[in-house]
mmCIF file of C-alpha atoms in Angstrom:
data_model
loop_
_atom_site.group_PDB
_atom_site.id
_atom_site.type_symbol
_atom_site.label_atom_id
_atom_site.label_comp_id
_atom_site.label_asym_id
_atom_site.label_seq_id
_atom_site.Cartn_x
_atom_site.Cartn_y
_atom_site.Cartn_z
ATOM 1 C CA MET D 96 55.815 -47.250 -34.622
ATOM 2 C CA ARG D 97 56.985 -43.758 -33.794
ATOM 3 C CA PHE D 98 55.807 -42.561 -37.223
ATOM 4 C CA GLN D 99 52.435 -44.161 -36.635
ATOM 5 C CA ALA D 100 52.192 -42.535 -33.199
ATOM 6 C CA LEU D 101 53.016 -39.116 -34.624
ATOM 7 C CA SER D 102 50.501 -39.648 -37.422
ATOM 8 C CA ALA D 103 47.836 -40.653 -34.953
ATOM 9 C CA THR D 104 48.581 -37.572 -32.825
ATOM 10 C CA ALA D 105 48.440 -35.300 -35.850
ATOM 11 C CA PHE D 106 45.189 -36.907 -36.939
ATOM 12 C CA ALA D 107 43.715 -36.403 -33.471
ATOM 13 C CA ILE D 108 44.766 -32.733 -33.457
ATOM 14 C CA GLY D 109 43.213 -32.343 -36.896
ATOM 15 C CA LEU D 110 39.947 -33.803 -35.650
ATOM 16 C CA LEU D 111 40.038 -31.483 -32.643
ATOM 17 C CA GLY D 112 40.545 -28.483 -34.913
ATOM 18 C CA ALA D 113 37.736 -29.582 -37.207
ATOM 19 C CA SER D 114 35.468 -30.087 -34.198
ATOM 20 C CA SER D 115 36.276 -26.592 -32.897
ATOM 21 C CA ALA D 116 35.575 -25.053 -36.291
ATOM 22 C CA GLN D 117 32.267 -26.882 -36.545
ATOM 23 C CA ALA D 118 31.327 -25.769 -33.018
ATOM 24 C CA GLN D 119 31.517 -22.099 -34.028
ATOM 25 C CA THR D 120 27.989 -20.648 -34.043
ATOM 26 C CA GLU D 121 27.133 -18.429 -37.006
ATOM 27 C CA ILE D 122 25.103 -15.257 -36.381
ATOM 28 C CA GLN D 123 23.451 -13.687 -39.435
ATOM 29 C CA TRP D 124 23.126 -9.915 -39.399
ATOM 30 C CA TRP D 125 20.960 -8.406 -42.142
ATOM 31 C CA HIS D 126 21.525 -4.716 -42.760
ATOM 32 C CA SER D 127 20.950 -1.908 -45.268
ATOM 33 C CA MET D 128 24.238 -0.026 -45.108
ATOM 34 C CA THR D 129 26.104 0.808 -48.318
ATOM 35 C CA GLY D 130 29.338 2.564 -49.190
ATOM 36 C CA ALA D 131 31.355 3.885 -46.265
ATOM 37 C CA LEU D 132 28.665 2.842 -43.791
ATOM 38 C CA GLY D 133 28.657 -0.677 -45.209
ATOM 39 C CA ASP D 134 32.415 -0.800 -44.698
ATOM 40 C CA ARG D 135 31.900 0.221 -41.079
ATOM 41 C CA VAL D 136 29.382 -2.588 -40.567
ATOM 42 C CA ASN D 137 31.928 -5.084 -41.879
ATOM 43 C CA ASP D 138 34.600 -3.615 -39.607
ATOM 44 C CA ILE D 139 32.357 -4.085 -36.562
ATOM 45 C CA ALA D 140 31.615 -7.709 -37.463
ATOM 46 C CA ASN D 141 35.275 -8.454 -38.168
ATOM 47 C CA GLY D 142 36.298 -6.868 -34.887
ATOM 48 C CA PHE D 143 33.907 -9.063 -32.938
ATOM 49 C CA ASN D 144 34.914 -12.206 -34.827
ATOM 50 C CA ALA D 145 38.576 -11.534 -34.087
ATOM 51 C CA SER D 146 37.851 -10.966 -30.384
ATOM 52 C CA GLN D 147 36.643 -14.533 -29.746
ATOM 53 C CA LYS D 148 36.352 -17.941 -31.417
ATOM 54 C CA ASP D 149 32.923 -19.266 -30.392
ATOM 55 C CA TYR D 150 30.764 -17.138 -32.669
ATOM 56 C CA LYS D 151 30.981 -15.703 -36.163
ATOM 57 C CA VAL D 152 28.850 -12.738 -37.149
ATOM 58 C CA VAL D 153 28.104 -12.643 -40.872
ATOM 59 C CA PRO D 154 26.843 -9.226 -42.074
ATOM 60 C CA ILE D 155 24.612 -9.494 -45.145
ATOM 61 C CA PHE D 156 23.396 -6.506 -47.145
ATOM 62 C CA LYS D 157 19.710 -7.036 -48.000
ATOM 63 C CA GLY D 158 18.893 -3.858 -49.904
ATOM 64 C CA THR D 159 17.198 -0.684 -48.741
ATOM 65 C CA TYR D 160 15.489 -0.492 -45.371
ATOM 66 C CA PRO D 161 12.043 -1.422 -46.751
ATOM 67 C CA GLU D 162 13.578 -4.230 -48.835
ATOM 68 C CA SER D 163 15.487 -5.764 -45.926
ATOM 69 C CA MET D 164 12.415 -5.614 -43.697
ATOM 70 C CA THR D 165 10.266 -7.268 -46.383
ATOM 71 C CA ALA D 166 12.906 -9.973 -46.848
ATOM 72 C CA ALA D 167 13.017 -10.594 -43.098
ATOM 73 C CA ILE D 168 9.234 -10.979 -42.926
ATOM 74 C CA ALA D 169 9.345 -13.568 -45.717
ATOM 75 C CA ALA D 170 12.266 -15.356 -44.048
ATOM 76 C CA PHE D 171 10.474 -15.421 -40.687
ATOM 77 C CA ARG D 172 7.408 -16.990 -42.258
ATOM 78 C CA ALA D 173 9.644 -19.604 -43.864
ATOM 79 C CA GLY D 174 11.366 -20.326 -40.569
ATOM 80 C CA ASN D 175 14.827 -19.038 -41.499
ATOM 81 C CA ALA D 176 14.898 -15.437 -40.296
ATOM 82 C CA PRO D 177 18.261 -13.820 -39.533
ATOM 83 C CA HIS D 178 19.403 -13.475 -35.939
ATOM 84 C CA ILE D 179 19.740 -9.692 -36.155
ATOM 85 C CA LEU D 180 17.846 -7.269 -38.391
ATOM 86 C CA GLN D 181 18.618 -3.585 -38.849
ATOM 87 C CA VAL D 182 15.283 -1.744 -39.039
ATOM 88 C CA PHE D 183 14.845 1.945 -39.800
ATOM 89 C CA GLU D 184 12.918 4.028 -37.318
ATOM 90 C CA VAL D 185 9.849 4.082 -39.567
ATOM 91 C CA GLY D 186 9.455 0.351 -38.887
ATOM 92 C CA THR D 187 9.728 0.621 -35.111
ATOM 93 C CA ALA D 188 5.989 0.315 -34.439
ATOM 94 C CA THR D 189 5.736 -2.687 -36.751
ATOM 95 C CA MET D 190 8.533 -4.431 -34.875
ATOM 96 C CA MET D 191 7.124 -3.529 -31.471
ATOM 97 C CA ALA D 192 3.794 -5.076 -32.430
ATOM 98 C CA ALA D 193 5.361 -8.235 -33.859
ATOM 99 C CA LYS D 194 4.851 -10.428 -30.802
ATOM 100 C CA GLY D 195 6.777 -13.683 -31.109
ATOM 101 C CA ALA D 196 8.740 -12.476 -34.109
ATOM 102 C CA ILE D 197 11.213 -10.574 -31.955
ATOM 103 C CA LYS D 198 13.244 -11.197 -28.833
ATOM 104 C CA PRO D 199 13.346 -7.980 -26.776
ATOM 105 C CA VAL D 200 16.941 -6.907 -26.239
ATOM 106 C CA TYR D 201 16.499 -6.206 -22.525
ATOM 107 C CA ILE D 202 15.215 -9.758 -21.948
ATOM 108 C CA MET D 203 17.909 -11.420 -24.059
ATOM 109 C CA MET D 204 20.751 -9.500 -22.404
ATOM 110 C CA LYS D 205 19.420 -10.346 -18.945
ATOM 111 C CA GLU D 206 19.066 -14.032 -19.745
ATOM 112 C CA ALA D 207 22.552 -14.150 -21.252
ATOM 113 C CA LYS D 208 23.986 -12.228 -18.263
ATOM 114 C CA GLU D 209 25.790 -9.849 -20.605
ATOM 115 C CA PRO D 210 26.651 -6.294 -19.485
ATOM 116 C CA PHE D 211 24.121 -3.818 -20.796
ATOM 117 C CA ASP D 212 23.127 -0.408 -19.477
ATOM 118 C CA PRO D 213 20.499 1.521 -21.482
ATOM 119 C CA LYS D 214 21.391 4.640 -19.499
ATOM 120 C CA ASN D 215 24.661 4.848 -21.423
ATOM 121 C CA TYR D 216 22.708 6.004 -24.453
ATOM 122 C CA LEU D 217 21.474 9.486 -25.174
ATOM 123 C CA ALA D 218 17.926 9.800 -23.895
ATOM 124 C CA ALA D 219 16.911 11.214 -27.269
ATOM 125 C CA VAL D 220 18.053 7.965 -28.877
ATOM 126 C CA ALA D 221 17.216 5.347 -26.258
ATOM 127 C CA GLY D 222 13.724 6.704 -25.691
ATOM 128 C CA TYR D 223 12.712 5.903 -29.224
ATOM 129 C CA TYR D 224 13.352 2.166 -28.883
ATOM 130 C CA THR D 225 11.907 1.516 -25.436
ATOM 131 C CA ASP D 226 8.435 0.532 -24.301
ATOM 132 C CA SER D 227 6.213 2.545 -21.984
ATOM 133 C CA LYS D 228 7.969 0.980 -18.975
ATOM 134 C CA GLY D 229 11.407 2.029 -20.135
ATOM 135 C CA ASN D 230 12.514 -1.417 -21.337
ATOM 136 C CA MET D 231 14.758 -1.297 -24.388
ATOM 137 C CA LEU D 232 13.305 -3.498 -27.123
ATOM 138 C CA SER D 233 16.038 -3.017 -29.722
ATOM 139 C CA LEU D 234 19.616 -1.777 -29.696
ATOM 140 C CA PRO D 235 20.140 1.782 -31.002
ATOM 141 C CA PHE D 236 22.650 1.485 -33.811
ATOM 142 C CA ASN D 237 22.758 4.449 -36.180
ATOM 143 C CA SER D 238 21.143 7.781 -35.405
ATOM 144 C CA SER D 239 20.890 10.770 -37.692
ATOM 145 C CA THR D 240 19.418 14.233 -38.057
ATOM 146 C CA PRO D 241 18.696 16.317 -41.183
ATOM 147 C CA LEU D 242 21.436 18.648 -42.391
ATOM 148 C CA PHE D 243 21.908 21.167 -45.183
ATOM 149 C CA TYR D 244 24.828 20.453 -47.531
ATOM 150 C CA VAL D 245 26.319 23.101 -49.815
ATOM 151 C CA ASN D 246 28.752 22.766 -52.737
ATOM 152 C CA LYS D 247 31.155 25.610 -51.965
ATOM 153 C CA ASP D 248 32.751 25.468 -55.430
ATOM 154 C CA ALA D 249 29.346 25.973 -57.050
ATOM 155 C CA PHE D 250 28.740 28.921 -54.737
ATOM 156 C CA LYS D 251 32.021 30.531 -55.802
ATOM 157 C CA LYS D 252 31.143 30.078 -59.460
ATOM 158 C CA ALA D 253 27.772 31.788 -58.859
ATOM 159 C CA GLY D 254 29.419 34.738 -57.110
ATOM 160 C CA LEU D 255 28.140 33.688 -53.688
ATOM 161 C CA ASP D 256 30.124 33.626 -50.468
ATOM 162 C CA PRO D 257 30.971 29.929 -49.976
ATOM 163 C CA GLU D 258 31.371 30.461 -46.247
ATOM 164 C CA LYS D 259 27.833 31.788 -45.823
ATOM 165 C CA ALA D 260 25.247 29.125 -46.493
ATOM 166 C CA PRO D 261 21.621 30.322 -46.527
ATOM 167 C CA LYS D 262 20.103 30.269 -43.046
ATOM 168 C CA THR D 263 16.537 31.094 -44.040
ATOM 169 C CA TRP D 264 14.424 30.089 -47.006
ATOM 170 C CA ALA D 265 14.412 33.730 -48.099
ATOM 171 C CA GLU D 266 18.222 33.666 -48.278
ATOM 172 C CA PHE D 267 17.970 30.289 -49.977
ATOM 173 C CA ALA D 268 15.863 31.799 -52.786
ATOM 174 C CA VAL D 269 18.485 34.468 -53.449
ATOM 175 C CA ALA D 270 21.253 31.865 -53.635
ATOM 176 C CA ALA D 271 19.143 29.538 -55.785
ATOM 177 C CA ALA D 272 18.480 32.257 -58.353
ATOM 178 C CA LYS D 273 22.189 33.040 -58.653
ATOM 179 C CA LEU D 274 23.143 29.377 -58.914
ATOM 180 C CA LYS D 275 20.608 28.862 -61.696
ATOM 181 C CA ALA D 276 21.865 31.941 -63.522
ATOM 182 C CA SER D 277 25.434 30.632 -63.303
ATOM 183 C CA GLY D 278 24.450 27.564 -65.311
ATOM 184 C CA GLN D 279 23.837 25.128 -62.438
ATOM 185 C CA GLU D 280 21.376 22.613 -63.888
ATOM 186 C CA CYS D 281 20.350 21.064 -60.554
ATOM 187 C CA VAL D 282 20.280 23.785 -57.940
ATOM 188 C CA TYR D 283 18.778 21.902 -54.998
ATOM 189 C CA THR D 284 17.471 18.433 -54.179
ATOM 190 C CA THR D 285 16.568 16.573 -51.017
ATOM 191 C CA GLY D 286 16.762 13.147 -49.522
ATOM 192 C CA TRP D 287 13.863 11.759 -47.487
ATOM 193 C CA PRO D 288 11.480 14.580 -48.506
ATOM 194 C CA SER D 289 8.657 13.734 -46.107
ATOM 195 C CA TRP D 290 11.070 13.427 -43.184
ATOM 196 C CA VAL D 291 12.783 16.719 -44.043
ATOM 197 C CA HIS D 292 9.926 18.827 -45.390
ATOM 198 C CA ILE D 293 7.009 17.594 -43.269
ATOM 199 C CA GLU D 294 8.205 16.039 -40.047
ATOM 200 C CA ASN D 295 11.348 18.064 -39.445
ATOM 201 C CA PHE D 296 9.803 21.178 -40.941
ATOM 202 C CA SER D 297 7.130 20.888 -38.240
ATOM 203 C CA ALA D 298 9.564 20.363 -35.383
ATOM 204 C CA TRP D 299 12.002 23.007 -36.698
ATOM 205 C CA HIS D 300 9.172 25.552 -36.746
ATOM 206 C CA ASN D 301 7.440 24.413 -33.557
ATOM 207 C CA LEU D 302 4.332 23.226 -35.392
ATOM 208 C CA PRO D 303 2.218 20.200 -34.439
ATOM 209 C CA ILE D 304 1.543 17.755 -37.248
ATOM 210 C CA ALA D 305 -1.253 15.635 -35.776
ATOM 211 C CA THR D 306 -3.706 15.255 -32.935
ATOM 212 C CA LYS D 307 -3.677 12.468 -30.339
ATOM 213 C CA SER D 308 0.019 13.027 -29.700
ATOM 214 C CA ASN D 309 0.709 12.169 -33.337
ATOM 215 C CA GLY D 310 -1.122 8.881 -32.987
ATOM 216 C CA PHE D 311 0.400 7.667 -29.742
ATOM 217 C CA ASP D 312 -2.737 8.403 -27.771
ATOM 218 C CA GLY D 313 -5.221 6.746 -30.096
ATOM 219 C CA PHE D 314 -5.945 5.570 -33.616
ATOM 220 C CA ASP D 315 -8.413 8.374 -34.393
ATOM 221 C CA THR D 316 -5.535 10.724 -35.188
ATOM 222 C CA GLU D 317 -6.135 13.740 -37.394
ATOM 223 C CA PHE D 318 -3.249 15.152 -39.388
ATOM 224 C CA LYS D 319 -2.554 18.863 -39.080
ATOM 225 C CA ILE D 320 -0.143 19.168 -41.993
ATOM 226 C CA ASN D 321 -2.634 21.324 -43.879
ATOM 227 C CA SER D 322 -1.967 24.276 -41.601
ATOM 228 C CA PRO D 323 -1.250 27.609 -43.309
ATOM 229 C CA HIS D 324 2.474 27.250 -42.609
ATOM 230 C CA HIS D 325 2.657 23.700 -43.995
ATOM 231 C CA VAL D 326 0.704 24.664 -47.103
ATOM 232 C CA ALA D 327 2.869 27.745 -47.657
ATOM 233 C CA HIS D 328 6.051 25.686 -47.392
ATOM 234 C CA ILE D 329 4.948 23.019 -49.874
ATOM 235 C CA THR D 330 3.633 25.729 -52.202
ATOM 236 C CA MET D 331 7.062 27.355 -52.032
ATOM 237 C CA LEU D 332 8.741 24.078 -53.030
ATOM 238 C CA ALA D 333 6.316 23.680 -55.940
ATOM 239 C CA ASP D 334 7.222 27.185 -57.073
ATOM 240 C CA TYR D 335 10.907 26.295 -56.835
ATOM 241 C CA VAL D 336 10.282 23.339 -59.148
ATOM 242 C CA LYS D 337 8.755 25.652 -61.746
ATOM 243 C CA LYS D 338 11.719 28.016 -61.475
ATOM 244 C CA GLY D 339 14.186 25.167 -61.849
ATOM 245 C CA TRP D 340 15.536 25.586 -58.330
ATOM 246 C CA PHE D 341 14.296 22.291 -56.898
ATOM 247 C CA THR D 342 14.782 18.864 -58.492
ATOM 248 C CA TYR D 343 12.856 15.942 -57.006
ATOM 249 C CA SER D 344 15.008 12.809 -56.652
ATOM 250 C CA GLY D 345 12.774 10.249 -54.941
ATOM 251 C CA ARG D 346 11.255 9.308 -51.613
ATOM 252 C CA THR D 347 14.430 8.033 -49.937
ATOM 253 C CA ASN D 348 18.075 9.122 -50.198
ATOM 254 C CA GLN D 349 18.534 9.112 -53.980
ATOM 255 C CA GLY D 350 19.289 12.825 -53.919
ATOM 256 C CA GLU D 351 22.529 12.288 -51.994
ATOM 257 C CA ALA D 352 24.335 10.770 -54.977
ATOM 258 C CA ARG D 353 23.273 13.732 -57.102
ATOM 259 C CA PHE D 354 24.963 16.021 -54.609
ATOM 260 C CA PHE D 355 28.273 14.231 -54.136
ATOM 261 C CA SER D 356 28.561 13.709 -57.904
ATOM 262 C CA GLY D 357 28.430 17.505 -58.272
ATOM 263 C CA GLU D 358 25.163 17.486 -60.214
ATOM 264 C CA CYS D 359 23.218 19.364 -57.521
ATOM 265 C CA ALA D 360 24.647 22.340 -55.620
ATOM 266 C CA MET D 361 22.542 22.102 -52.471
ATOM 267 C CA LEU D 362 21.079 19.158 -50.566
ATOM 268 C CA THR D 363 18.999 18.549 -47.461
ATOM 269 C CA SER D 364 19.325 15.004 -46.172
ATOM 270 C CA SER D 365 20.491 12.832 -43.329
ATOM 271 C CA SER D 366 23.730 13.349 -41.438
ATOM 272 C CA ALA D 367 24.453 9.750 -42.470
ATOM 273 C CA ALA D 368 25.187 10.986 -45.991
ATOM 274 C CA GLN D 369 28.529 12.382 -44.907
ATOM 275 C CA GLY D 370 30.428 9.114 -45.230
ATOM 276 C CA ASN D 371 29.685 8.754 -48.925
ATOM 277 C CA ILE D 372 30.070 12.480 -49.575
ATOM 278 C CA ARG D 373 33.541 12.458 -48.036
ATOM 279 C CA GLN D 374 34.546 9.520 -50.209
ATOM 280 C CA ALA D 375 33.075 10.668 -53.507
ATOM 281 C CA ALA D 376 32.887 14.474 -53.608
ATOM 282 C CA LYS D 377 35.586 16.156 -55.698
ATOM 283 C CA PHE D 378 34.714 19.643 -54.477
ATOM 284 C CA GLU D 379 34.713 21.696 -51.297
ATOM 285 C CA TRP D 380 31.479 21.417 -49.346
ATOM 286 C CA SER D 381 29.977 22.444 -46.026
ATOM 287 C CA ILE D 382 27.434 21.189 -43.510
ATOM 288 C CA ASN D 383 24.844 23.562 -42.098
ATOM 289 C CA PHE D 384 21.545 23.818 -40.262
ATOM 290 C CA ILE D 385 18.495 23.229 -42.419
ATOM 291 C CA PRO D 386 16.911 26.554 -43.507
ATOM 292 C CA TYR D 387 13.937 27.987 -41.659
ATOM 293 C CA HIS D 388 11.184 30.525 -42.288
ATOM 294 C CA ASP D 389 11.958 33.631 -40.269
ATOM 295 C CA ASP D 390 8.333 34.727 -40.351
ATOM 296 C CA VAL D 391 7.275 31.774 -38.158
ATOM 297 C CA ALA D 392 7.424 32.611 -34.469
ATOM 298 C CA GLY D 393 9.887 30.546 -32.480
ATOM 299 C CA ALA D 394 11.822 29.133 -35.430
ATOM 300 C CA PRO D 395 14.104 27.298 -35.369
ATOM 301 C CA GLN D 396 13.405 24.817 -32.581
ATOM 302 C CA ASN D 397 14.540 21.156 -32.792
ATOM 303 C CA SER D 398 14.835 18.420 -35.376
ATOM 304 C CA ILE D 399 13.626 14.827 -35.343
ATOM 305 C CA ILE D 400 15.872 11.814 -35.052
ATOM 306 C CA GLY D 401 16.266 9.279 -37.839
ATOM 307 C CA GLY D 402 18.348 6.152 -38.291
ATOM 308 C CA ALA D 403 17.852 2.538 -37.302
ATOM 309 C CA SER D 404 18.218 -0.005 -34.518
ATOM 310 C CA LEU D 405 19.142 -3.686 -34.291
ATOM 311 C CA TRP D 406 16.265 -6.055 -33.590
ATOM 312 C CA VAL D 407 16.800 -9.634 -32.439
ATOM 313 C CA MET D 408 14.545 -12.129 -34.172
ATOM 314 C CA GLY D 409 12.580 -14.758 -32.307
ATOM 315 C CA GLY D 410 12.680 -18.539 -32.573
ATOM 316 C CA LYS D 411 16.428 -19.042 -32.132
ATOM 317 C CA LYS D 412 18.299 -21.487 -29.880
ATOM 318 C CA PRO D 413 19.633 -20.384 -26.462
ATOM 319 C CA ALA D 414 23.224 -20.855 -27.662
ATOM 320 C CA GLU D 415 22.519 -18.556 -30.597
ATOM 321 C CA TYR D 416 21.021 -15.893 -28.342
ATOM 322 C CA LYS D 417 24.111 -16.122 -26.163
ATOM 323 C CA GLY D 418 26.217 -15.251 -29.201
ATOM 324 C CA VAL D 419 23.880 -12.449 -30.246
ATOM 325 C CA ALA D 420 24.007 -11.003 -26.725
ATOM 326 C CA LYS D 421 27.804 -11.097 -26.710
ATOM 327 C CA PHE D 422 27.862 -9.339 -30.065
ATOM 328 C CA LEU D 423 25.446 -6.608 -28.992
ATOM 329 C CA ALA D 424 27.491 -6.084 -25.840
ATOM 330 C CA PHE D 425 30.554 -5.743 -28.056
ATOM 331 C CA VAL D 426 28.779 -3.257 -30.315
ATOM 332 C CA SER D 427 27.588 -1.135 -27.399
ATOM 333 C CA THR D 428 31.000 -0.907 -25.726
ATOM 334 C CA THR D 429 33.472 -0.710 -28.608
ATOM 335 C CA PRO D 430 34.883 2.825 -28.939
ATOM 336 C CA VAL D 431 34.655 4.369 -32.391
ATOM 337 C CA GLN D 432 35.585 7.751 -33.761
ATOM 338 C CA ILE D 433 32.849 9.523 -35.679
ATOM 339 C CA ARG D 434 32.700 13.017 -37.097
ATOM 340 C CA LEU D 435 29.410 14.737 -37.719
ATOM 341 C CA ALA D 436 30.650 17.979 -39.159
ATOM 342 C CA PRO D 437 33.869 19.915 -39.701
ATOM 343 C CA GLY D 438 35.005 21.197 -36.335
ATOM 344 C CA ASP D 439 32.436 19.076 -34.510
ATOM 345 C CA ARG D 440 34.269 15.971 -33.381
ATOM 346 C CA ILE D 441 32.903 13.575 -30.804
ATOM 347 C CA ARG D 442 34.105 10.360 -29.248
ATOM 348 C CA ALA D 443 31.478 7.651 -29.069
ATOM 349 C CA ASP D 444 31.250 4.138 -27.701
ATOM 350 C CA HIS D 445 28.588 3.640 -30.362
ATOM 351 C CA PRO D 446 26.776 5.969 -32.776
ATOM 352 C CA GLY D 447 23.956 6.077 -30.225
ATOM 353 C CA ARG D 448 26.220 6.364 -27.190
ATOM 354 C CA VAL D 449 27.740 9.792 -27.451
ATOM 355 C CA ARG D 450 30.284 11.386 -25.178
ATOM 356 C CA PRO D 451 31.859 14.736 -25.912
ATOM 357 C CA HIS D 452 35.218 14.796 -27.603
ATOM 358 C CA PRO D 453 37.651 17.209 -25.902
ATOM 359 C CA ALA D 454 37.288 19.528 -28.903
ATOM 360 C CA SER D 455 33.502 19.700 -28.555
ATOM 361 C CA ARG D 456 31.714 22.369 -26.580
ATOM 362 C CA VAL D 457 30.159 20.957 -23.421
ATOM 363 C CA THR D 458 27.604 22.563 -21.180
ATOM 364 C CA THR D 459 27.246 21.181 -17.658
ATOM 365 C CA LYS D 460 23.876 20.614 -16.041
ATOM 366 C CA GLU D 461 24.541 23.462 -13.635
ATOM 367 C CA SER D 462 25.133 25.899 -16.459
ATOM 368 C CA ARG D 463 22.221 24.842 -18.613
ATOM 369 C CA ARG D 464 19.772 27.705 -18.747
ATOM 370 C CA ARG D 465 17.820 29.648 -21.333
ATOM 371 C CA HIS D 466 19.380 32.980 -22.227
ATOM 372 C CA ALA D 467 16.921 35.705 -23.066
ATOM 373 C CA GLY D 468 17.285 36.840 -26.635
ATOM 374 C CA THR D 469 19.446 33.869 -27.663
ATOM 375 C CA PRO D 470 18.175 32.014 -30.774
ATOM 376 C CA ALA D 471 16.612 28.691 -29.859
ATOM 377 C CA HIS D 472 19.051 26.662 -31.949
ATOM 378 C CA GLN D 473 21.928 28.169 -29.965
ATOM 379 C CA GLN D 474 20.482 27.463 -26.548
ATOM 380 C CA ALA D 475 21.787 24.639 -24.367
ATOM 381 C CA ALA D 476 18.655 24.357 -22.254
ATOM 382 C CA ASP D 477 18.001 20.666 -22.774
ATOM 383 C CA ARG D 478 21.367 19.331 -23.910
ATOM 384 C CA GLU D 479 24.778 18.644 -22.473
ATOM 385 C CA LEU D 480 26.571 18.072 -25.763
ATOM 386 C CA GLN D 481 26.732 20.849 -28.323
ATOM 387 C CA GLY D 482 27.418 20.517 -32.040
ATOM 388 C CA PRO D 483 25.887 21.457 -35.401
ATOM 389 C CA ALA D 484 24.128 18.115 -35.743
ATOM 390 C CA LEU D 485 23.691 16.889 -32.202
ATOM 391 C CA ARG D 486 22.120 19.901 -30.552
ATOM 392 C CA GLN D 487 19.230 19.732 -32.975
ATOM 393 C CA LEU D 488 17.995 16.597 -31.196
ATOM 394 C CA ARG D 489 16.558 18.654 -28.328
ATOM 395 C CA PRO D 490 14.232 17.777 -26.582
ATOM 396 C CA GLY D 491 13.808 14.177 -27.783
ATOM 397 C CA PRO D 492 12.987 11.900 -30.692
ATOM 398 C CA ARG D 493 9.357 11.275 -29.957
ATOM 399 C CA SER D 494 8.127 14.765 -29.354
ATOM 400 C CA HIS D 495 8.297 18.419 -30.059
ATOM 401 C CA ARG D 496 6.423 21.353 -28.643
ATOM 402 C CA GLY D 497 3.281 22.569 -30.258
ATOM 403 C CA ARG D 498 2.765 26.258 -30.861
ATOM 404 C CA ASP D 499 0.602 26.373 -27.742
ATOM 405 C CA GLY D 500 3.461 24.900 -25.693
ATOM 406 C CA SER D 501 1.867 21.471 -25.370
ATOM 407 C CA ARG D 502 3.978 18.380 -25.877
ATOM 408 C CA VAL D 503 3.306 16.742 -29.227
ATOM 409 C CA ARG D 504 4.364 13.201 -29.962
ATOM 410 C CA ARG D 505 6.271 12.560 -33.162
ATOM 411 C CA GLN D 506 5.032 10.719 -36.190
ATOM 412 C CA GLU D 507 6.940 9.414 -39.176
ATOM 413 C CA GLY D 508 6.868 11.124 -42.541
ATOM 414 C CA CYS D 509 5.091 8.958 -45.090
ATOM 415 C CA GLU D 510 4.504 6.048 -42.727
ATOM 416 C CA ASP D 511 1.989 5.997 -39.904
ATOM 417 C CA ARG D 512 4.036 4.856 -36.952
ATOM 418 C CA ALA D 513 0.934 4.423 -34.807
ATOM 419 C CA ARG D 514 -0.700 1.803 -36.949
ATOM 420 C CA PRO D 515 -0.623 -1.818 -35.726
ATOM 421 C CA GLY D 516 1.930 -3.645 -37.836
ATOM 422 C CA GLY D 517 2.479 -7.020 -36.167
ATOM 423 C CA GLN D 518 0.149 -8.813 -38.583
ATOM 424 C CA ALA D 519 2.778 -8.670 -41.318
ATOM 425 C CA TRP D 520 4.940 -11.133 -39.394
ATOM 426 C CA GLN D 521 2.213 -13.733 -38.843
#
């Protein structure tokens, strides 16, 4: 009888354990992170899963940003969309217009009574994912800015000073000629060419790229990327192709692999490339400001934010949204260490929630002022945190100043962020 009682108890405990396991709610998170960044995504999910037993976040790589977004649209139409979708900033307008397909983050967090304070995020980041009333529609996740990467070993071989990366395009041409003469087959390539050479070129040189606040003030927007400065810059790149100084690698980030493999000596691309470069590069390299044209008044100015945010998909059960809200609260409050550039360390609660590391240079609000004669990229006028990558985000992700001083809204590179995009989800 005692054996039977013990067996019955064990059986009951087994049923209880099975019931608890079955009660765990699964949260699917579709993303587009690879390499070191993909590892970080898995670490975040594993950290949340280990912190509680009611929910399990399952990160699933769905391809590039456009591929994952296309897959999510198809899944939504079929009624099996993921709970969370990582969407690059180019798709922000499409997601904002997708009524019914998304669950605004600010609403979900309020309903779930989970702690969430949008003010904890950098204004330059948070502002990009909020509506006109300041409500945050998606959670800022990964933010980036364009940087200029240099293979210092290749510079040494070409007789160049590896500690002095070209600051202007004129200096770039001198270095490119020497690199080519030294036998460097691929001298320079770029990731995200339209983002770097149109959008950020415009902001970096204080040039407007469109009317109607880059499409935010109306659909009858007229591009201004045929200005003399824009034409001269693209003409210069075409000339570099003929000289063998510039190798085109594709519309997205394909050029990054050509840099960290050692094939190309110079690269302009996202700050997000650093994770893979650190893992794969077998040479000394440096991170620098993107070059500028010194014959354009006011250059350099500011760069334009890139990256992605986490959107919550619509049509889920309240219990599922509760789990998603808990996960997003975990993501937004879990401290992580990130490093944007050598000597530029910061401590962050999230890639979009940045606080200065003790080793970073900090400028208080009281001391922020414009110094006469100081280059614009060295001024702290609109920022509290200084650093080679971060201070380029001044004054914000959605705007830059036109040459006449007027505020010009931002617009994505190859994609028209102003176009209505909600129809794709219907």
